[in-house]
Amino acid sequence: MWALCIWASLFLISITHWVYRWRNPKCRGNLPPGSMGLPLLGETLQFFRPNTSSDIPSFIKERTKKYGPVFKTSLVGRPVIVSTEPELSYFVFQQEGRCFQSWYPETFTEIFGRQNVGSLHGFMYKYLKNMVLTLFGHEGLKKMLPEIEQIACRKLDLWSSQDSAELKDETASMIFDLTAKKLISHDPGNSSENLRENFVAFIKGLISFPFDIPGTAYHKCLKGRERAMRMLKNMLQERRGNPRKNPSDFFDYVIEELQKEGTILTEEIALDLMFVLLFASFETTSLALTLSIKFLTDYPSVLKRLTEEHEAILREREDPDSELTWKEYRSMTYTFQFINETARLANIVPAIFRKALRDIQFKGYTIPGGWTVMVCPPAVHLNPDRYEYPLVFNPSRWEASESNNASKNFMAFGGGMRFCVGTDFTKLQMAVFLHCLVTKYRWREISGGNIIRTPGLQFPNGYRVKLTKRGNSERYT
Ligand code: HEM
Ligand SMILES: *[C@@H]1O[C@H](CO)[C@@H](O)[C@H](O)[C@H]1NC(C)=O
Ligand SMILES: *[C@@H]1O[C@H](CO)[C@@H](O)[C@H](O)[C@H]1NC(C)=O
Ligand SMILES: *[C@@H]1O[C@H](CO)[C@@H](O)[C@H](O)[C@H]1NC(C)=O
Ligand SMILES: *[C@@H]1O[C@H](CO)[C@@H](O)[C@H](O)[C@H]1NC(C)=O
């Protein structure tokens, strides 16, 4: 009996001690305020709670009110310092590889592959980035412009002939096909298996509880990745069997590189990278594009101004039916403001994660080495001190962006060394699509268009519109 009592009290004491340690982590210095939540679970559930608002997530809002702009918490089993401060976020981006390193939750590395760009460091990383930039850098995009225009016009023409079009899925499929064509010359009409379907299965289970048993979303997600990877692998091997004379896509580039002596690239790394690029490109851009069309519907004065800019481009031309040129693309001043404003309010990437490599002092607080730092772009993009009336969609606020500390107050595409390599590609695709849309079509809403954030942006009911061709005399001007 006594022994049992002693055991029970020892057990209680160690549990209490453990819970105490959980709630009060050790730190040589002064941890920011905040709560570590429940043991193990932390505040994970609160973080993922869905909300239909475009405002700063209530998880962040409540805690900044209570604790200030920098606070501690625990998410998916990791101690986390949340930064809503532009200064700290900027510092974190600038110190990449020195004080901080890119880090994503273990479930992410499991599903994205261990070799993906997000978790590669140093030399290998720079090398992969250069490979990506040959395709999506300035010169590559210049070459791609006519093709992007053709595809956008063809798709819009097709949709306008239908009763209605669901923009979220349709733009995703358009962008996926284009990216797959550029990266691996994939032609969906040619293969029996649908590569995109596997990606859709993959994405659906991406933010789900990591239980790998048949029937769960997570299981389907892993299976989707597996099948997509197998397809990519077959394609790569087929191509290695009969290489082409003029390298033109990413596969050619990879194959050339793999044949070099002493190369550090492996087939596995190349395939993981391909997967990440396909994934990163189509979901993000289609969300931004769909939301931007929603904004155009809700803000007629913005639609009017955007249309004027694009009609002016047509007017300046000798032949209004000629192709869009790079020079014309560069002249779309208002369109770029429109895209920035869309990205600011979309907050497609609601959190960017880093790992602290050692103890770091910031404004009297200590960020312990090994902890995760979560930079929170929505908290900056929707802060009324940085953007007046932050929830109003107003592209013109970007007119003065040069003097506005834009690099510190705008992080929709990340910052520092790991700034999104797809930024220019996304902007080009959006601008060209919008050009075709506003000069040739009108549309009206049929259904959907409502959003939900978990905290990632989603259109739970899609966004269905009816597109009609505009007559030549229908001008806003
Ligand atoms: C609206 C569209 C997009 C948004 C909002 C977006 C956002 C971001 C953000 C915030 C990061 C930084 C992540 C970090 O620091 O950990 C990032 C990185 C990245 N993005 Fe994008 N992105 C978009 C489109 C694209 C496209 C079209 C591609 C593909 C060509 C792409 C490829 C990448 C890659 C490869 C990285 C990793 C770069 C690195 O780690 O250095 N993104 N993106
Ligand atoms: C959604 O977010 C808004 C703004 O942060 C907040 O006021 C509201 O209470 C949240 N709703 C729910 C159900 O959490
Ligand atoms: C399929 O692949 C062949 C050869 O790679 C190509 O000539 C053809 O245009 C492709 N597309 C279709 C739809 O068959
Ligand atoms: C869009 O935002 C970026 C900040 O990342 C800024 O450099 C650029 O000038 C902005 N574009 C416009 C048209 O304001
Ligand atoms: C830019 O940032 C600096 C320091 O962070 C601040 O003093 C200055 O007022 C800012 N400028 C504008 C135009 O917001």
Coordinates of C-alpha atoms and ligand atoms in Angstrom, one line a residue:
M1 CA 0.0 0.0 0.0
W2 CA 2.7 2.4 1.0
A3 CA 4.8 1.6 -2.0
L4 CA 1.8 2.2 -4.2
C5 CA 1.3 5.6 -2.6
I6 CA 4.9 6.5 -3.0
W7 CA 4.8 5.5 -6.6
A8 CA 1.6 7.4 -7.2
S9 CA 3.0 10.5 -5.7
L10 CA 6.3 10.2 -7.5
F11 CA 4.3 9.8 -10.7
L12 CA 2.2 12.8 -9.9
I13 CA 5.3 14.9 -9.1
S14 CA 7.0 14.0 -12.3
I15 CA 3.9 14.7 -14.3
T16 CA 3.5 18.0 -12.6
H17 CA 7.2 18.7 -13.2
W18 CA 6.8 17.8 -16.8
V19 CA 3.8 20.0 -17.3
Y20 CA 5.6 22.8 -15.5
R21 CA 8.6 22.4 -17.8
W22 CA 6.3 22.3 -20.8
R23 CA 4.7 25.5 -19.8
N24 CA 8.0 27.2 -18.7
P25 CA 10.7 26.1 -21.1
K26 CA 14.3 26.5 -20.1
C27 CA 16.0 29.5 -21.6
R28 CA 19.3 31.4 -20.9
G29 CA 17.7 34.8 -21.1
N30 CA 14.3 36.3 -21.3
L31 CA 11.7 34.4 -23.3
P32 CA 8.9 36.5 -25.0
P33 CA 5.6 36.2 -23.2
G34 CA 2.9 33.8 -24.3
S35 CA 1.4 30.4 -23.5
M36 CA 2.7 27.0 -24.5
G37 CA -0.8 25.6 -24.3
L38 CA -1.6 22.0 -23.5
P39 CA 1.2 19.5 -23.1
L40 CA 2.2 17.9 -26.6
L41 CA -0.8 19.5 -28.4
G42 CA 0.3 23.1 -27.6
E43 CA -2.0 25.6 -29.3
T44 CA -2.1 23.7 -32.5
L45 CA -5.9 23.4 -32.7
Q46 CA -6.4 27.1 -32.1
F47 CA -3.9 27.9 -34.9
F48 CA -5.7 25.7 -37.5
R49 CA -9.3 26.9 -36.6
P50 CA -11.1 27.9 -39.8
N51 CA -12.3 31.5 -40.2
T52 CA -14.0 33.2 -43.1
S53 CA -12.4 36.6 -42.5
S54 CA -9.6 38.1 -44.5
D55 CA -8.4 39.9 -41.4
I56 CA -5.4 39.0 -39.3
P57 CA -6.1 35.4 -38.0
S58 CA -7.8 35.6 -34.7
F59 CA -5.1 33.3 -33.2
I60 CA -2.5 36.0 -33.9
K61 CA -4.8 39.0 -33.1
E62 CA -5.8 37.8 -29.7
R63 CA -2.2 36.9 -28.7
T64 CA -0.6 40.2 -30.0
K65 CA -3.2 42.1 -28.0
K66 CA -2.4 40.1 -24.9
Y67 CA 1.4 39.7 -25.2
G68 CA 2.6 42.2 -27.8
P69 CA 4.0 41.7 -31.3
V70 CA 6.4 38.9 -30.4
F71 CA 5.2 35.9 -28.4
K72 CA 5.9 32.3 -27.7
T73 CA 3.6 29.3 -28.4
S74 CA 3.7 25.6 -29.3
L75 CA 2.6 24.2 -32.7
V76 CA 2.6 20.6 -33.9
G77 CA 4.9 19.7 -31.0
R78 CA 7.4 22.4 -31.5
P79 CA 8.2 25.5 -29.4
V80 CA 7.6 28.5 -31.6
I81 CA 8.4 32.2 -31.4
V82 CA 5.8 34.1 -33.5
S83 CA 6.9 37.4 -35.1
T84 CA 4.4 39.9 -36.2
E85 CA 7.1 42.7 -36.2
P86 CA 8.4 43.8 -39.6
E87 CA 11.8 44.6 -38.0
L88 CA 12.2 41.1 -36.6
S89 CA 10.8 39.4 -39.7
Y90 CA 13.2 41.4 -41.9
F91 CA 16.0 40.4 -39.6
V92 CA 15.0 36.7 -39.8
F93 CA 15.0 36.9 -43.6
Q94 CA 18.3 38.7 -43.8
Q95 CA 20.0 36.2 -41.5
E96 CA 19.2 33.1 -43.5
G97 CA 22.0 30.6 -43.1
R98 CA 23.6 32.6 -40.3
C99 CA 21.3 32.8 -37.3
F100 CA 18.3 31.2 -39.0
Q101 CA 17.7 28.4 -41.4
S102 CA 14.7 27.4 -43.4
W103 CA 12.6 24.8 -41.5
Y104 CA 9.3 23.1 -42.1
P105 CA 7.3 20.7 -39.9
E106 CA 8.4 17.1 -40.1
T107 CA 5.1 16.0 -41.8
F108 CA 5.9 18.5 -44.5
T109 CA 9.4 17.0 -45.2
E110 CA 7.8 13.6 -45.2
I111 CA 5.4 14.5 -47.9
F112 CA 7.6 16.8 -49.9
G113 CA 10.5 14.5 -49.9
R114 CA 13.6 14.9 -47.8
Q115 CA 15.6 16.6 -50.5
N116 CA 13.2 19.5 -51.4
V117 CA 14.4 23.0 -51.9
G118 CA 12.8 24.2 -48.7
S119 CA 15.1 22.2 -46.5
L120 CA 18.3 22.2 -48.6
H121 CA 21.1 24.4 -47.4
G122 CA 24.2 26.2 -48.5
F123 CA 25.9 25.2 -51.7
M124 CA 23.4 22.7 -53.0
Y125 CA 20.6 25.2 -52.5
K126 CA 22.3 27.9 -54.6
Y127 CA 23.0 25.5 -57.3
L128 CA 19.4 24.3 -57.5
K129 CA 18.2 27.9 -57.5
N130 CA 20.4 28.7 -60.5
M131 CA 18.8 25.8 -62.4
V132 CA 15.3 27.1 -61.6
L133 CA 16.3 30.6 -62.6
T134 CA 17.4 29.6 -66.0
L135 CA 13.8 28.7 -66.7
F136 CA 11.9 31.3 -64.7
G137 CA 14.4 34.2 -64.9
H138 CA 14.0 37.2 -67.1
E139 CA 15.2 35.7 -70.4
G140 CA 13.2 32.6 -69.9
L141 CA 10.0 34.5 -69.2
K142 CA 10.5 36.8 -72.2
K143 CA 10.5 33.7 -74.4
M144 CA 7.5 32.3 -72.6
L145 CA 5.3 35.4 -73.1
P146 CA 3.6 34.5 -76.4
E147 CA 2.8 31.0 -75.2
I148 CA 1.2 32.3 -72.0
E149 CA -0.9 34.7 -74.0
Q150 CA -2.0 31.9 -76.4
I151 CA -3.0 29.6 -73.7
A152 CA -4.9 32.3 -71.7
C153 CA -6.8 33.4 -74.8
R154 CA -7.6 29.9 -75.8
K155 CA -8.9 29.0 -72.4
L156 CA -11.0 32.1 -72.0
D157 CA -12.5 31.4 -75.4
L158 CA -13.4 27.9 -74.4
W159 CA -14.9 29.0 -71.1
S160 CA -17.0 31.7 -72.7
S161 CA -18.6 29.0 -74.9
Q162 CA -19.8 27.1 -71.8
D163 CA -22.8 27.8 -69.5
S164 CA -20.3 28.8 -66.8
A165 CA -16.8 28.2 -65.7
E166 CA -15.4 27.3 -62.2
L167 CA -12.4 29.7 -62.1
K168 CA -10.5 28.1 -59.3
D169 CA -10.1 24.7 -60.9
E170 CA -9.9 26.0 -64.4
T171 CA -7.1 28.4 -63.7
A172 CA -5.3 25.8 -61.7
S173 CA -5.5 23.3 -64.6
M174 CA -4.4 26.0 -67.0
I175 CA -1.4 27.0 -64.9
F176 CA -0.4 23.4 -64.1
D177 CA -0.4 22.4 -67.8
L178 CA 1.7 25.4 -68.7
T179 CA 4.2 24.8 -65.9
A180 CA 4.4 21.0 -66.6
K181 CA 5.0 21.8 -70.3
K182 CA 7.8 24.2 -69.4
L183 CA 9.4 21.9 -66.8
I184 CA 9.1 18.5 -68.4
S185 CA 7.3 19.0 -71.8
H186 CA 4.4 17.1 -70.3
D187 CA 1.4 17.0 -72.6
P188 CA -1.8 16.0 -70.8
G189 CA -3.3 14.8 -74.1
N190 CA -0.4 12.3 -74.4
S191 CA -0.3 10.2 -71.3
S192 CA -2.9 7.8 -70.0
E193 CA -2.5 8.7 -66.4
N194 CA -3.4 12.2 -65.3
L195 CA -0.5 13.8 -63.5
R196 CA -2.6 16.7 -62.2
E197 CA -5.1 14.4 -60.5
N198 CA -2.4 13.0 -58.4
F199 CA -1.4 16.5 -57.3
V200 CA -5.0 17.3 -56.4
A201 CA -5.1 14.2 -54.2
F202 CA -1.8 15.3 -52.7
I203 CA -2.9 18.8 -51.9
K204 CA -6.2 17.8 -50.4
G205 CA -4.5 15.9 -47.7
L206 CA -1.6 18.2 -47.2
I207 CA -2.9 20.0 -44.1
S208 CA -4.5 17.0 -42.3
F209 CA -3.8 15.0 -39.3
P210 CA -0.8 12.7 -40.1
F211 CA -2.4 9.3 -39.8
D212 CA -1.2 7.0 -42.5
I213 CA -4.0 4.5 -42.7
P214 CA -6.2 3.7 -45.7
G215 CA -9.2 6.0 -46.0
T216 CA -7.6 9.1 -44.4
A217 CA -6.8 12.3 -46.4
Y218 CA -3.2 11.9 -45.3
H219 CA -3.0 8.5 -46.7
K220 CA -4.4 9.7 -50.1
C221 CA -2.0 12.5 -50.0
L222 CA 1.0 10.2 -49.6
K223 CA -0.4 7.9 -52.3
G224 CA -0.9 10.9 -54.7
R225 CA 2.7 11.9 -54.2
E226 CA 3.9 8.4 -54.7
R227 CA 2.0 8.1 -58.0
A228 CA 3.1 11.5 -59.3
M229 CA 6.7 10.7 -58.4
R230 CA 6.5 7.4 -60.2
M231 CA 5.2 9.2 -63.3
L232 CA 7.9 11.8 -63.1
K233 CA 10.5 9.1 -62.7
N234 CA 9.3 7.2 -65.7
M235 CA 9.3 10.4 -67.8
L236 CA 12.9 11.2 -66.7
Q237 CA 14.1 7.7 -67.5
E238 CA 12.4 7.7 -70.9
R239 CA 14.0 11.0 -71.7
R240 CA 17.4 9.7 -70.6
G241 CA 16.9 6.8 -73.0
N242 CA 16.5 9.2 -76.0
P243 CA 18.0 12.6 -75.1
R244 CA 17.1 15.6 -77.4
K245 CA 19.6 17.6 -79.4
N246 CA 18.5 21.0 -78.2
P247 CA 17.9 21.2 -74.5
S248 CA 14.8 23.2 -74.0
D249 CA 13.1 22.2 -70.7
F250 CA 14.1 21.4 -67.2
F251 CA 14.4 17.7 -67.8
D252 CA 17.0 18.3 -70.5
Y253 CA 18.9 20.6 -68.1
V254 CA 18.8 17.9 -65.4
I255 CA 19.9 15.1 -67.7
E256 CA 22.8 17.2 -69.0
E257 CA 23.8 18.0 -65.4
L258 CA 23.5 14.3 -64.3
Q259 CA 26.0 13.3 -67.0
K260 CA 28.7 15.7 -65.9
E261 CA 31.5 14.2 -64.0
G262 CA 31.7 15.0 -60.2
T263 CA 28.2 16.4 -60.2
I264 CA 26.4 16.7 -56.9
L265 CA 23.0 16.4 -58.4
T266 CA 21.2 13.0 -58.1
E267 CA 18.1 11.8 -59.8
E268 CA 16.3 11.7 -56.5
I269 CA 17.0 15.4 -55.8
A270 CA 16.0 16.4 -59.3
L271 CA 12.7 14.6 -59.0
D272 CA 11.9 16.0 -55.6
L273 CA 12.7 19.5 -57.0
M274 CA 10.4 18.9 -59.9
F275 CA 7.6 17.9 -57.6
V276 CA 8.0 21.0 -55.4
L277 CA 8.1 23.3 -58.4
L278 CA 4.9 21.8 -59.9
F279 CA 3.2 22.0 -56.6
A280 CA 4.4 25.6 -55.7
S281 CA 3.3 27.0 -59.1
F282 CA -0.2 25.9 -59.7
E283 CA -2.0 26.1 -56.4
T284 CA -0.6 29.5 -55.4
T285 CA -1.0 31.3 -58.7
S286 CA -4.5 30.0 -59.3
L287 CA -5.6 31.2 -55.9
A288 CA -4.2 34.6 -56.5
L289 CA -5.8 34.8 -59.9
T290 CA -9.3 33.7 -58.7
L291 CA -9.2 36.1 -55.8
S292 CA -8.1 38.9 -58.2
I293 CA -11.2 38.3 -60.4
K294 CA -13.4 38.3 -57.3
F295 CA -11.9 41.7 -56.4
L296 CA -12.6 43.0 -59.9
T297 CA -16.2 41.9 -59.5
D298 CA -16.6 43.6 -56.1
Y299 CA -14.8 46.8 -57.0
P300 CA -16.1 48.2 -60.4
S301 CA -14.0 51.3 -60.2
V302 CA -10.8 49.1 -60.1
L303 CA -12.1 47.1 -63.0
K304 CA -12.7 50.3 -64.9
R305 CA -9.2 51.5 -64.4
L306 CA -7.6 48.2 -65.2
T307 CA -9.6 47.9 -68.4
E308 CA -8.5 51.4 -69.4
E309 CA -4.9 50.6 -69.0
H310 CA -5.2 47.5 -71.2
E311 CA -7.3 49.2 -73.8
A312 CA -4.7 51.9 -74.0
I313 CA -2.2 49.2 -74.9
L314 CA -4.3 48.0 -77.7
R315 CA -4.9 51.6 -79.0
E316 CA -1.2 52.3 -79.1
R317 CA -0.5 49.4 -81.4
E318 CA -0.5 49.4 -85.2
D319 CA -2.3 46.1 -85.4
P320 CA -4.6 45.6 -82.4
D321 CA -4.6 41.9 -83.0
S322 CA -0.8 41.5 -82.8
E323 CA 0.8 39.6 -79.9
L324 CA 1.5 41.2 -76.5
T325 CA 5.2 42.4 -76.4
W326 CA 7.6 42.4 -73.5
K327 CA 7.6 46.2 -73.7
E328 CA 3.9 46.4 -73.4
Y329 CA 4.0 44.0 -70.5
R330 CA 6.5 46.2 -68.7
S331 CA 4.3 49.2 -69.2
M332 CA 1.4 47.8 -67.1
T333 CA 1.9 50.1 -64.2
Y334 CA -1.6 49.9 -62.7
T335 CA -1.7 46.1 -63.3
F336 CA 1.4 45.6 -61.1
Q337 CA -0.2 47.7 -58.4
F338 CA -3.3 45.6 -58.7
I339 CA -1.2 42.4 -58.4
N340 CA 0.7 43.7 -55.3
E341 CA -2.6 44.6 -53.7
T342 CA -4.1 41.2 -54.5
A343 CA -1.1 39.5 -53.0
R344 CA -1.2 41.7 -49.9
L345 CA -4.8 40.8 -49.1
A346 CA -4.7 37.2 -50.3
N347 CA -2.0 36.2 -47.9
I348 CA -1.6 32.9 -49.7
V349 CA 1.3 32.0 -47.6
P350 CA 0.0 32.7 -44.0
A351 CA 3.2 31.6 -42.2
I352 CA 6.9 31.3 -43.0
F353 CA 9.0 29.1 -40.8
R354 CA 12.6 29.2 -39.8
K355 CA 14.8 27.5 -37.2
A356 CA 17.0 29.5 -34.9
L357 CA 20.6 28.1 -35.1
R358 CA 21.7 29.7 -31.8
D359 CA 20.4 31.9 -29.1
I360 CA 19.5 35.3 -30.6
Q361 CA 18.7 38.5 -28.7
F362 CA 16.1 40.9 -30.1
K363 CA 14.8 44.0 -28.3
G364 CA 15.3 42.5 -24.9
Y365 CA 13.9 39.0 -25.7
T366 CA 15.8 35.8 -26.3
I367 CA 15.0 33.4 -29.1
P368 CA 16.5 30.2 -27.9
G369 CA 18.6 28.2 -30.4
G370 CA 16.7 25.2 -31.8
W371 CA 13.3 26.9 -31.5
T372 CA 11.1 27.6 -34.5
V373 CA 10.4 31.2 -35.6
M374 CA 7.2 31.8 -37.4
V375 CA 7.0 35.0 -39.5
C376 CA 3.4 36.0 -40.0
P377 CA 2.9 38.0 -43.2
P378 CA -0.9 38.7 -42.6
A379 CA 0.0 40.5 -39.4
V380 CA 2.1 43.0 -41.4
H381 CA -0.1 43.2 -44.5
L382 CA -3.2 44.0 -42.5
N383 CA -1.7 46.3 -39.9
P384 CA -3.5 49.7 -40.0
D385 CA -0.2 51.4 -39.0
R386 CA 1.4 50.1 -42.2
Y387 CA -1.5 50.1 -44.6
E388 CA -4.4 52.6 -44.1
Y389 CA -7.8 50.9 -44.0
P390 CA -6.1 47.5 -44.5
L391 CA -9.1 45.5 -45.4
V392 CA -10.0 47.8 -48.3
F393 CA -8.8 46.7 -51.7
N394 CA -7.1 49.7 -53.1
P395 CA -4.4 49.1 -55.7
S396 CA -3.6 52.9 -55.9
R397 CA -2.0 52.7 -52.4
W398 CA 1.0 51.2 -54.2
E399 CA 1.6 54.4 -56.2
A400 CA 4.0 55.7 -53.5
S401 CA 5.5 52.3 -52.8
E402 CA 9.1 53.3 -53.4
S403 CA 9.0 55.6 -50.3
N404 CA 6.9 53.2 -48.3
N405 CA 9.5 50.8 -46.9
A406 CA 7.9 48.2 -49.3
S407 CA 10.6 45.6 -48.6
K408 CA 9.9 45.5 -44.9
N409 CA 6.1 45.9 -45.1
F410 CA 5.4 43.5 -47.9
M411 CA 6.4 39.8 -47.7
A412 CA 3.8 38.0 -49.7
F413 CA 6.7 36.3 -51.6
G414 CA 8.9 36.0 -48.6
G415 CA 12.2 37.9 -48.3
G416 CA 16.0 37.8 -48.2
M417 CA 17.8 34.9 -49.8
R418 CA 14.8 32.6 -50.0
F419 CA 12.6 35.1 -51.8
C420 CA 10.1 33.3 -54.0
V421 CA 11.8 32.3 -57.3
G422 CA 8.4 32.2 -59.0
T423 CA 7.4 35.8 -58.3
D424 CA 8.1 37.1 -61.8
F425 CA 6.5 34.0 -63.4
T426 CA 3.4 34.5 -61.3
K427 CA 3.2 38.2 -62.1
L428 CA 3.6 37.5 -65.8
Q429 CA 0.9 34.9 -65.8
M430 CA -1.5 37.1 -63.9
A431 CA -0.9 40.2 -66.0
V432 CA -1.3 38.4 -69.3
F433 CA -4.4 36.6 -68.2
L434 CA -6.0 39.8 -66.9
H435 CA -5.0 41.5 -70.2
C436 CA -7.0 39.0 -72.3
L437 CA -9.8 38.9 -69.8
V438 CA -10.6 42.6 -69.4
T439 CA -10.1 43.5 -73.1
K440 CA -12.2 40.8 -74.5
Y441 CA -14.7 39.6 -71.9
R442 CA -17.3 40.5 -69.3
W443 CA -18.5 38.2 -66.7
R444 CA -21.1 37.8 -64.0
E445 CA -21.1 35.7 -60.8
I446 CA -23.0 32.4 -60.8
S447 CA -22.0 30.9 -57.4
G448 CA -19.3 30.5 -54.9
G449 CA -16.5 33.1 -54.4
N450 CA -16.7 32.8 -50.6
I451 CA -13.4 32.1 -48.9
I452 CA -12.2 30.3 -45.8
R453 CA -8.8 30.3 -44.1
T454 CA -7.5 27.3 -42.2
P455 CA -5.2 29.4 -42.1
G456 CA -4.4 28.8 -45.7
L457 CA -6.7 30.4 -48.3
Q458 CA -9.4 28.2 -49.8
F459 CA -12.5 28.6 -52.0
P460 CA -14.8 25.9 -50.4
N461 CA -17.5 26.4 -53.1
G462 CA -15.1 27.4 -56.0
Y463 CA -16.0 30.5 -57.9
R464 CA -18.3 30.0 -60.8
V465 CA -18.9 32.8 -63.4
K466 CA -20.5 33.1 -66.8
L467 CA -18.1 34.7 -69.3
T468 CA -19.4 36.5 -72.4
K469 CA -17.4 38.0 -75.3
R470 CA -17.5 41.8 -75.4
G471 CA -18.6 43.6 -78.5
N472 CA -16.1 45.9 -80.1
S473 CA -18.1 49.0 -79.3
E474 CA -18.4 48.1 -75.6
R475 CA -15.8 50.3 -74.1
Y476 CA -15.6 51.8 -70.7
T477 CA -13.8 54.9 -72.1
Ligands
HEM1 C1 0.9 33.8 -55.9 C2 1.9 33.0 -56.1 C3 3.0 32.7 -55.1 C4 3.2 33.1 -53.8 C5 2.3 33.9 -52.9 C6 4.4 32.5 -53.4 C7 5.0 32.6 -52.1 C8 6.2 32.2 -51.7 C9 6.8 32.5 -50.4 C10 6.2 33.3 -49.3 C11 8.0 31.8 -50.4 C12 9.1 31.9 -49.3 C13 9.0 30.6 -48.4 C14 10.1 30.7 -47.3 O1 10.7 31.7 -47.2 O2 10.2 29.7 -46.6 C15 8.2 31.1 -51.7 C16 9.3 30.3 -52.0 C17 9.3 29.6 -53.2 N1 8.5 29.7 -54.3 FE1 6.8 30.8 -54.4 N2 5.0 31.8 -54.4 C18 4.2 31.9 -55.5 C19 4.4 31.3 -56.7 C20 5.4 30.5 -57.1 C21 5.6 29.9 -58.4 C22 4.7 30.1 -59.6 C23 6.7 29.1 -58.3 C24 7.3 28.2 -59.3 C25 7.9 28.5 -60.3 C26 7.2 29.2 -56.9 C27 8.3 28.5 -56.5 C28 8.9 28.8 -55.2 C29 10.1 28.1 -54.8 C30 10.9 27.0 -55.5 C31 10.4 28.6 -53.5 C32 11.5 28.3 -52.6 C33 12.6 29.3 -52.8 C34 13.6 29.2 -51.7 O3 13.5 28.4 -50.7 O4 14.6 29.9 -51.9 N3 6.4 30.1 -56.2 N4 7.1 31.4 -52.4
LIG2 C1 -12.6 35.3 -37.3 O1 -11.6 36.3 -37.3 C2 -12.1 37.6 -37.0 C3 -10.9 38.6 -37.2 O2 -9.7 38.2 -36.7 C4 -12.6 37.5 -35.5 O3 -13.1 38.8 -35.1 C5 -13.6 36.5 -35.4 O4 -14.1 36.3 -34.1 C6 -13.1 35.1 -35.9 N1 -14.2 34.2 -35.9 C7 -14.1 33.0 -35.4 C8 -15.3 32.1 -35.5 O5 -13.1 32.6 -34.9
LIG3 C1 2.3 13.6 -78.1 O1 3.7 13.3 -78.3 C2 4.1 13.4 -79.7 C3 5.6 13.0 -79.7 O2 6.3 13.3 -78.5 C4 3.9 14.7 -80.3 O3 4.3 14.7 -81.6 C5 2.4 15.0 -80.1 O4 2.1 16.3 -80.6 C6 2.0 14.9 -78.7 N1 0.6 15.4 -78.4 C7 -0.6 14.7 -78.7 C8 -1.8 15.3 -78.2 O5 -0.6 13.6 -79.2
LIG4 C1 5.2 45.6 -55.4 O1 5.8 45.3 -54.2 C2 7.2 45.3 -54.2 C3 7.7 44.9 -52.8 O2 8.1 43.7 -52.7 C4 7.8 46.6 -54.7 O3 9.2 46.5 -54.8 C5 7.2 47.0 -56.0 O4 7.6 48.3 -56.3 C6 5.7 47.0 -55.9 N1 5.1 47.3 -57.2 C7 4.3 48.4 -57.3 C8 3.8 48.6 -58.7 O5 4.1 49.1 -56.5
LIG5 C1 10.5 53.6 -43.0 O1 11.0 52.9 -41.9 C2 11.7 53.7 -41.0 C3 12.3 52.9 -39.9 O2 11.8 51.6 -39.8 C4 10.7 54.8 -40.4 O3 11.4 55.7 -39.5 C5 10.2 55.6 -41.6 O4 9.2 56.5 -41.1 C6 9.5 54.7 -42.6 N1 9.0 55.4 -43.7 C7 7.8 55.4 -44.2 C8 7.5 56.3 -45.3 O5 6.9 54.7 -43.7

